XYZ file of C-alpha atoms in Angstrom:
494
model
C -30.572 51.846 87.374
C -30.079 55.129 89.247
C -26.110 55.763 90.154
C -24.330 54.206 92.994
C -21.760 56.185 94.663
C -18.469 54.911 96.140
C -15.461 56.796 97.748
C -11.933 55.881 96.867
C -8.955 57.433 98.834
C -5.579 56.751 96.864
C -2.412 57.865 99.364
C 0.895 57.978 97.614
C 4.466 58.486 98.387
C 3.958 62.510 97.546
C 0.046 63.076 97.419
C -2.990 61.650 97.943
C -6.812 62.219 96.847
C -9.961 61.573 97.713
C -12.453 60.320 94.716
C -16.148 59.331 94.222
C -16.775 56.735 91.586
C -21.004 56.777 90.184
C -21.332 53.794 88.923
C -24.694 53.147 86.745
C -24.825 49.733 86.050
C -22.760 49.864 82.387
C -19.600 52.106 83.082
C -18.591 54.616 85.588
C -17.703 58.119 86.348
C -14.659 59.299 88.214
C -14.215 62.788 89.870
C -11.544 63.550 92.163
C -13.313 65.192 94.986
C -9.976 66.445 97.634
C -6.547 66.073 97.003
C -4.020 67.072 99.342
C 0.157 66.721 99.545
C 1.696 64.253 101.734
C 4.808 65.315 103.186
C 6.629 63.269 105.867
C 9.126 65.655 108.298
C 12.057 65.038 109.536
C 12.182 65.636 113.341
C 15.129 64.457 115.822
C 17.077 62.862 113.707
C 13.945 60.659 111.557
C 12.336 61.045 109.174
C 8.725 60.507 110.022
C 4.991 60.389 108.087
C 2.704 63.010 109.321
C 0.449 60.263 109.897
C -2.232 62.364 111.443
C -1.925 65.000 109.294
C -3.181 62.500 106.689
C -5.607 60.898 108.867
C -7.565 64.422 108.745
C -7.302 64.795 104.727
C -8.940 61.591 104.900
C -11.623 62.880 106.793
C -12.247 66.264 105.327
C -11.997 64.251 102.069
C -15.098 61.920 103.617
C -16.900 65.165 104.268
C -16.308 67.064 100.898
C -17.384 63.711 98.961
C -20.603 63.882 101.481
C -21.540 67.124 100.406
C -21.401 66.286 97.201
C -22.321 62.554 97.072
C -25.560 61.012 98.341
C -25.904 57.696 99.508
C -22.187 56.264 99.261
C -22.182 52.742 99.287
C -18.546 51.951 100.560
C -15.447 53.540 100.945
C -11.245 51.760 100.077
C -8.277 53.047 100.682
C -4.991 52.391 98.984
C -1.025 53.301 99.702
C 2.157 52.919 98.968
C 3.859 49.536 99.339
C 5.914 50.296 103.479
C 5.368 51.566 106.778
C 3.504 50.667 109.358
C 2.481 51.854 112.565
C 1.994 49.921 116.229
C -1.104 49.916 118.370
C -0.222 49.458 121.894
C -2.370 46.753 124.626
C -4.645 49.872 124.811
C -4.913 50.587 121.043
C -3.748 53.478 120.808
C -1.126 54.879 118.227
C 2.556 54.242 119.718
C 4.466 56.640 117.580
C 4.373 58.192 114.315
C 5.287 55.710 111.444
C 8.826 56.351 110.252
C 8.839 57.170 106.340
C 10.874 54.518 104.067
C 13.361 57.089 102.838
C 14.749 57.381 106.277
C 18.042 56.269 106.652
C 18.299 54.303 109.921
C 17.347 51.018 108.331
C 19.517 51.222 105.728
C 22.729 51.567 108.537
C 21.024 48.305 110.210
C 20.725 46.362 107.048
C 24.448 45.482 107.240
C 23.557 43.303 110.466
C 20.694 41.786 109.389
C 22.332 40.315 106.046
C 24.862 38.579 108.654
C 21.652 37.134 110.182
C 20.044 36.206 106.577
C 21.895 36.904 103.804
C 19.982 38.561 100.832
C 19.911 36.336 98.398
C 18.413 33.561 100.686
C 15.763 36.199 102.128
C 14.927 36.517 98.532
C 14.330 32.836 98.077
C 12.271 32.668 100.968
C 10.079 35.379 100.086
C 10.423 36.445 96.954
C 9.944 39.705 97.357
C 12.273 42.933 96.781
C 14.738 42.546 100.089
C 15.837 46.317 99.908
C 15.863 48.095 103.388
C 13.005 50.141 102.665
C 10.638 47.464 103.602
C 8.976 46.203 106.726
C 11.478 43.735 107.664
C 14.484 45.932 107.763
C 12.409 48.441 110.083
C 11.663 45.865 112.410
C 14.605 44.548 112.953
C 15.937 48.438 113.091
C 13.851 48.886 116.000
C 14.248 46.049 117.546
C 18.061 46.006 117.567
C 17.827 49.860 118.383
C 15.851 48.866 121.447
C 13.035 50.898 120.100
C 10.244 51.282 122.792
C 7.762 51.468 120.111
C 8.587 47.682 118.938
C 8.964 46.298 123.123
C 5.083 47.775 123.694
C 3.827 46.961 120.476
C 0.297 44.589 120.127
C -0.650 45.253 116.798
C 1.200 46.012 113.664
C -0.508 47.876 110.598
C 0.714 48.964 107.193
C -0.059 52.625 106.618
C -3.482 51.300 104.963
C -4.820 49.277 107.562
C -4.027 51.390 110.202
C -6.647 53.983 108.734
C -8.880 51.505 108.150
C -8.737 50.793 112.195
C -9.167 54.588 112.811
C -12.507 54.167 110.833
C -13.899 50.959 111.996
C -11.662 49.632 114.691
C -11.221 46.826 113.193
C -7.236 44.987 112.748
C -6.716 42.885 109.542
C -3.047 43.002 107.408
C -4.582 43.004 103.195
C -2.731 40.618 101.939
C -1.342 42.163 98.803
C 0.121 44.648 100.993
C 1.273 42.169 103.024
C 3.773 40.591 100.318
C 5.831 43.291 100.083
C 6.952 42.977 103.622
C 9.692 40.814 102.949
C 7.668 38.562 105.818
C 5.689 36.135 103.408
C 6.695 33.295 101.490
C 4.961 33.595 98.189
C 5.490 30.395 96.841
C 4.663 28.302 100.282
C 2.076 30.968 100.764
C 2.571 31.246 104.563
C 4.068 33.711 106.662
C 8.005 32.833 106.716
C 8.301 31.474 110.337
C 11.925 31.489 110.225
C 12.328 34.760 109.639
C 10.920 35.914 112.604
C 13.029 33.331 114.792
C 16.240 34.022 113.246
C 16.141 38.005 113.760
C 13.885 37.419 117.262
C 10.950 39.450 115.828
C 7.286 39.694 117.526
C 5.006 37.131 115.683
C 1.930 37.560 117.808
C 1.802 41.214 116.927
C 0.291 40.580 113.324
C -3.509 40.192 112.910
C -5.518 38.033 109.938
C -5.459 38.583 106.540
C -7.973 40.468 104.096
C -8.624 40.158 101.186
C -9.165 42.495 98.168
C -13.291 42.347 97.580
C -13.632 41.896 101.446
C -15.616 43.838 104.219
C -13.484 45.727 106.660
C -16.409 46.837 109.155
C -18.754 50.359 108.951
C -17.424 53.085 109.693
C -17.330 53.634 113.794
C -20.131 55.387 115.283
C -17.493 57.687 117.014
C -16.095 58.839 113.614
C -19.263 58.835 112.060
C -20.769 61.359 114.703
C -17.584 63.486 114.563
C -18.384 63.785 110.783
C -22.731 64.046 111.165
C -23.087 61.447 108.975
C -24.200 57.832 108.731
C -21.776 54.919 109.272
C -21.612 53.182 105.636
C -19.063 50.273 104.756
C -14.845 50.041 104.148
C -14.118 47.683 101.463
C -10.158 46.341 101.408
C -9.132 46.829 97.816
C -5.742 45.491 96.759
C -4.355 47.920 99.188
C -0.598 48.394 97.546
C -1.501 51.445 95.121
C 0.697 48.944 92.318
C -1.615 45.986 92.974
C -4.767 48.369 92.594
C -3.166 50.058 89.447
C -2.534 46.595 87.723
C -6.237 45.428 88.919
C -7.636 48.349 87.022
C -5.407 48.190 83.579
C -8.704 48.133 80.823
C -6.911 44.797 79.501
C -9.512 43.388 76.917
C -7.857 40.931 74.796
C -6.144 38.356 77.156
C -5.147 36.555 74.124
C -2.383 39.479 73.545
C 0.574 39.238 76.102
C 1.118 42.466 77.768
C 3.343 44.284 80.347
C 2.450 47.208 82.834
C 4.329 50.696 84.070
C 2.782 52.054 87.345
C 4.095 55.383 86.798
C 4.423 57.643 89.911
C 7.077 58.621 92.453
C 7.736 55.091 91.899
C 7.484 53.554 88.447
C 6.569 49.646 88.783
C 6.862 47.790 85.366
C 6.022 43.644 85.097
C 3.515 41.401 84.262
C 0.632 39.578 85.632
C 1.007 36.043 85.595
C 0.253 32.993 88.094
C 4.127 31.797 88.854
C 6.271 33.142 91.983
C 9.358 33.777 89.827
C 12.571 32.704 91.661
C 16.363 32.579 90.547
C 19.740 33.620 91.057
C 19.451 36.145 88.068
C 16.120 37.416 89.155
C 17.781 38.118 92.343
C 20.476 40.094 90.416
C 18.700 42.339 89.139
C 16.537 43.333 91.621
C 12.754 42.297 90.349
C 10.201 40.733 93.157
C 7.180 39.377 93.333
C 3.421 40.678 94.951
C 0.487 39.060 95.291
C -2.608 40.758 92.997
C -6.081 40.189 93.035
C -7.909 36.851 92.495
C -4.984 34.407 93.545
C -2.414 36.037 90.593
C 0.789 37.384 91.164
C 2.469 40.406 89.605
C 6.438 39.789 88.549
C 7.634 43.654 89.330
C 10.395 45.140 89.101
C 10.250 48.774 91.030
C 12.367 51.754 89.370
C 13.068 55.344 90.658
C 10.409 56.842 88.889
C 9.544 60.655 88.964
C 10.919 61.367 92.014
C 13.764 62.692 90.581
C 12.046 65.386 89.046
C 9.382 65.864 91.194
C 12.909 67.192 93.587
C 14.079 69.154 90.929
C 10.778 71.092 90.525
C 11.196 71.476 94.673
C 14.136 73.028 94.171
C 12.912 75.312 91.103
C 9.220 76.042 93.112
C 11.968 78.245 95.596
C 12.795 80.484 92.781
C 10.046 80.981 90.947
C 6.611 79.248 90.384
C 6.422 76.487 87.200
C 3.827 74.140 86.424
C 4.460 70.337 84.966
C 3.222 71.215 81.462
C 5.983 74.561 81.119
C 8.486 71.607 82.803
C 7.378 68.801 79.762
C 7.550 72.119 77.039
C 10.875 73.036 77.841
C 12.264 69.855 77.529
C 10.499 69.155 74.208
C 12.123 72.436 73.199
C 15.665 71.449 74.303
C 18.478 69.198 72.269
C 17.364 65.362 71.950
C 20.095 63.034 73.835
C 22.101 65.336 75.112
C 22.735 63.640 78.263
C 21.866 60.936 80.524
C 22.048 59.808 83.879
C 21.464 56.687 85.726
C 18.236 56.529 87.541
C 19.040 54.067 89.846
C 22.573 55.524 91.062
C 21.282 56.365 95.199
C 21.665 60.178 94.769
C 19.108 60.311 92.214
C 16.501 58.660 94.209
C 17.437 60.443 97.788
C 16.086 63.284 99.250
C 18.315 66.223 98.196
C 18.180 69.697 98.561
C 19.119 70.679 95.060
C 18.676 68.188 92.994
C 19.614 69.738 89.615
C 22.928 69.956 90.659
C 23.275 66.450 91.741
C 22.476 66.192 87.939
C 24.842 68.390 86.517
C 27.472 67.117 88.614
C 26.839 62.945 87.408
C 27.176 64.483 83.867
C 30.630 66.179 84.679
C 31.742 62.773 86.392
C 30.753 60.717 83.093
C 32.368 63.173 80.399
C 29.027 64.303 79.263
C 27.435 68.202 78.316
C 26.404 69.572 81.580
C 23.045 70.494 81.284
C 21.740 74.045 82.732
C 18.528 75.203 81.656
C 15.034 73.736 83.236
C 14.616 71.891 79.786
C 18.091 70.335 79.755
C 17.822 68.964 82.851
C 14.127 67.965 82.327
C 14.581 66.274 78.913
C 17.837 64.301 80.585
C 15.667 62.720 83.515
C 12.628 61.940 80.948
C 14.680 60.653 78.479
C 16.493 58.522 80.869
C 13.814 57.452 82.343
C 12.760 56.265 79.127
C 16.124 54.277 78.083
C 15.739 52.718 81.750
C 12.205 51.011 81.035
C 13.585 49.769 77.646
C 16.708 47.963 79.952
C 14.181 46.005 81.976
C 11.231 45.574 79.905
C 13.723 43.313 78.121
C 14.755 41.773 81.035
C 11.299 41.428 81.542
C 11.101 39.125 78.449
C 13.610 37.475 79.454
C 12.734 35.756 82.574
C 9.327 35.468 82.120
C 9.744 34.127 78.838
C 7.447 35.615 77.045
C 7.413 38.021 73.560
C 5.713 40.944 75.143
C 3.741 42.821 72.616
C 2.100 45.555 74.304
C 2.842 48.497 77.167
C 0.437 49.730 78.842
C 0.924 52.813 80.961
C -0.983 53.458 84.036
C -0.983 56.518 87.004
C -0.946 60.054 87.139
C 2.583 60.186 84.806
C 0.511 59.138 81.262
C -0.282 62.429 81.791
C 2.854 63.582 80.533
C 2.229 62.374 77.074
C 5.774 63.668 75.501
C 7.297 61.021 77.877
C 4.422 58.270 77.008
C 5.311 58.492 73.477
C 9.301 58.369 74.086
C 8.090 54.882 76.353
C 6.749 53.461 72.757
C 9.841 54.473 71.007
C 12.758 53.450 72.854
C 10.387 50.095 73.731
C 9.568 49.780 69.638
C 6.018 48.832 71.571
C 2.910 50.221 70.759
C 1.663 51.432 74.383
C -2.055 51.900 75.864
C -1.854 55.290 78.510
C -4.537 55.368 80.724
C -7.144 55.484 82.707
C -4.446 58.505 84.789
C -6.347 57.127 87.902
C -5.956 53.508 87.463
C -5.204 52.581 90.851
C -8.541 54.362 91.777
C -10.338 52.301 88.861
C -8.732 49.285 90.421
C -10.031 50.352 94.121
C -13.623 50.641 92.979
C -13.120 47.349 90.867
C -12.807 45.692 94.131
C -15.085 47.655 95.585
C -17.916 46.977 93.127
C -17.465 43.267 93.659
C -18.087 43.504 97.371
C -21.579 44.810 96.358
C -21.900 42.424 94.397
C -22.028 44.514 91.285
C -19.405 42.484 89.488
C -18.032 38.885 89.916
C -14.374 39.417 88.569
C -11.115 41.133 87.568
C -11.904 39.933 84.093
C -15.251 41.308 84.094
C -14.430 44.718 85.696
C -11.565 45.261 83.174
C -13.930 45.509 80.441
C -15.332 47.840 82.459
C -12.576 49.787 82.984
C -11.971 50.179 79.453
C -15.259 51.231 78.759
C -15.531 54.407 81.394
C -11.890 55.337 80.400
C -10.416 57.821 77.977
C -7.184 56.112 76.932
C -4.415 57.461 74.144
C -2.346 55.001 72.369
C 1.273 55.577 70.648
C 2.730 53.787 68.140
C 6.826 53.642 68.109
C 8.332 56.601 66.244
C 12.098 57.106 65.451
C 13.418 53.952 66.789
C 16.554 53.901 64.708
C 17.349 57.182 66.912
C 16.234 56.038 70.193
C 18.355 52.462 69.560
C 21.663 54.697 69.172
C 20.954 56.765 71.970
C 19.955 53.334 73.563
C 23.333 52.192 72.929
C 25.266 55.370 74.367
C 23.215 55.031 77.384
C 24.047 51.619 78.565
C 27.868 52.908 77.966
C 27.698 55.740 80.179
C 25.451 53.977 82.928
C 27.826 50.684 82.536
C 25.002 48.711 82.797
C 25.141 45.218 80.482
């Protein structure tokens, strides 16, 4: 059969891309076609996205593929798992979407816990009840007196409001919609007590979507402003982790296996077909999503490479240095010199220099201050590393199962110093790849709304034929259990 072209757009917490998937019938072929940063900016006090700043990489990153791509058949887009936006009675965009990292819901959280405590939002939901979320912005708004929430008619997530600048059509995909914090996954309704107790809009949410599902065509408005034709947006599993884990190149089900998302965010769990719920689950922080085809993916989201993605921001001011001089420094420095809690809140803010917010942890637990670019870059991989070992077993642990295989999906298996460090410290053998697997999970979905495939299972093989994928096998795990050891001392965690 000749190739079929389809355009996948992939927005993340720091970046986002634009790619065209030609798909022949057997395997595909991915090639990122625009890529662009996504930067939110902080403006009267907020911290906002530049939501229309984005809006246009999205189109430029339509007309580049077009140029280079005949005859696309669809076109899904993917984000992060926060933010929305409001459409007023006229439809028009109310404000710009505030970015998760802003602090304002945080301060409000303290309110809304007196409300609904925590631990019983958790049990009604499921999901992770941290203030980034939907929730906690709503009721931020709303107790702030926020104009934006009193002359709002429609809410969107970040993904489904560009799907209604493309189509003008309104639909919440569901996926996305779990991690809200307004969804009871194991009733599978929308929590209508929620919404009473904290006096929230309900009528401002529109019907669900589904991964696999038809948004509209593209609007002849947009479609003229580009001098193109109007061709078809496809909802993938919009939340860029529920993509990523749709598009893991799992082939032997038989084999019980655990994921890492690894981005700005690193997401490790499982796929399985239980809401898990319990007091110790709540402890420590995992949650549960909804996936594709009816299953549900048991997370548990880490600070993942943020923390050196701000320390490069803060070397990129002094002089220019590129990821692979960053991963060959600290593969040239000492081994376990030092380590540092990833989860502690200054390591997963926004900070002006964070190196020194390193350094200074070390001081404060008794340990070698590191200095150089490699000190401080092997510290953060490294623990980084000894952090997915902590919760993979907890992972075990209250889903029960004997995990026996990692694999490692997203643009950090790129880093393959810090892949092979996952596999030791684990003592797992671990699968990297495909890099893009949330955009192998988008056309997935995709592919199945043409009618090209007629399931997950069957567009997993897939996957892991059209991928190039490395595999590790643990190495010196008498040396990563002592450091192992030493770690959970100095982070105090049990």
């Amino acid at each position: 059969m000749s190739k079929k072209n389809y355009l996948i757009f992939d927005f993340g917490a720091s970046n986002g891309r634009a790619a065209i998937a030609s798909f022949n019938g057997s395997s595909f072929e991915l090639e990122v076609t625009h890529r662009f940063k996504n930067r939110p900016v902080f403006a009267g006090g907020t911290l906002y996205w530049d939501i229309l700043r984005l809006f246009s990489e999205l189109k430029a990153g339509i007309q580049v593929s077009k140029r280079k791509f005949a005859g696309i058949r669809s076109l899904g887009i993917d984000t992060w798992g926060a933010d929305f936006g409001f459409l007023d009675e006229n439809g028009k965009l109310i404000s710009n979407p505030i970015n998760y990292r802003d602090e304002q819901s945080a301060k409000d959280s303290g309110s809304l816990y007196k409300i609904i405590e925590d631990r019983e939002l958790f049990g009604l939901t499921g999901a992770w009840t941290i203030p980034i979320f939907d929730l906690f912005r709503l009721y931020s708004l709303k107790i702030n007196n926020s104009t934006a929430i009193s002359n709002a008619k429609t809410y969107l997530p970040i993904g489904d409001l560009f799907n209604y600048f493309l189509t003008g059509n309104t639909f919440n995909e569901f996926t996305r919609f779990t991690t809200t914090v307004l969804y009871n996954q194991k009733a599978k309704k929308i929590e209508s007590s929620i919404f009473e107790r904290l006096e929230l809009p309900r009528e401002i949410f529109p019907d669900f979507i589904y991964p696999g599902q038809k948004v509209g065509d593209i609007s002849g408005e947009v479609a003229r402003e580009l001098e193109m034709d109007s061709f078809p947006v496809v909802a993938p599993a919009m939340h860029d982790t529920a993509s990523a884990v749709a598009g893991i190149p799992v082939v032997n089900k038989k084999m019980k296996w655990a994921f890492i998302s690894l981005g700005t965010w690193a997401c490790m769990g499982i796929e399985n077909n239980e809401v898990l719920v319990s007091d110790d689950i709540y402890d420590f922080v995992f949650s549960n999503e909804a996936g594709v085809e009816d299953t549900n993916i048991f997370v548990k989201n880490i600070n993942g490479l943020w923390t050196i993605q701000q320390c490069r921001e803060k070397w990129l001011k002094e002089k220019e240095i590129s990821w692979d001089r960053i991963v060959g420094l600290s593969k040239e420095a000492t081994p376990f010199a030092s380590f540092i809690d990833m989860e502690q809140s200054q390591f997963a803010g926004l900070q002006a220099d964070m190196p020194a917010v390193i350094r200074d942890y070390c001081q404060e637990t008794g340990q070698e201050k590191p200095g150089s670019i490699g000190e401080i870059s092997r510290c953060v991989y490294e623990s980084l590393s000894l952090k997915f070992r902590y919760y993979f077993e907890l992972l075990e642990r209250f889903s029960g199962q004997k995990l026996e295989l990692l694999h490692l999906v997203g643009g950090g298996t790129q880093n393959r110093l810090l892949c092979q460090w996952i596999s030791n410290t684990t003592g797992k053998p671990v699968i990297a790849g495909p890099t893009e697997t949330t955009a192998v999970g988008n056309l997935l979905m995709q592919l199945k709304a043409d009618g090209e495939i007629n399931s997950i299972e069957e567009g997993r093989r897939l996957s892991h034929t059209s991928s190039k994928l490395y595999e590790y096998s643990p190495q010196e795990t008498a040396k990563w259990d002592e450091a192992y050891n030493r770690f959970i001392k100095i982070t105090g965690k049990k």
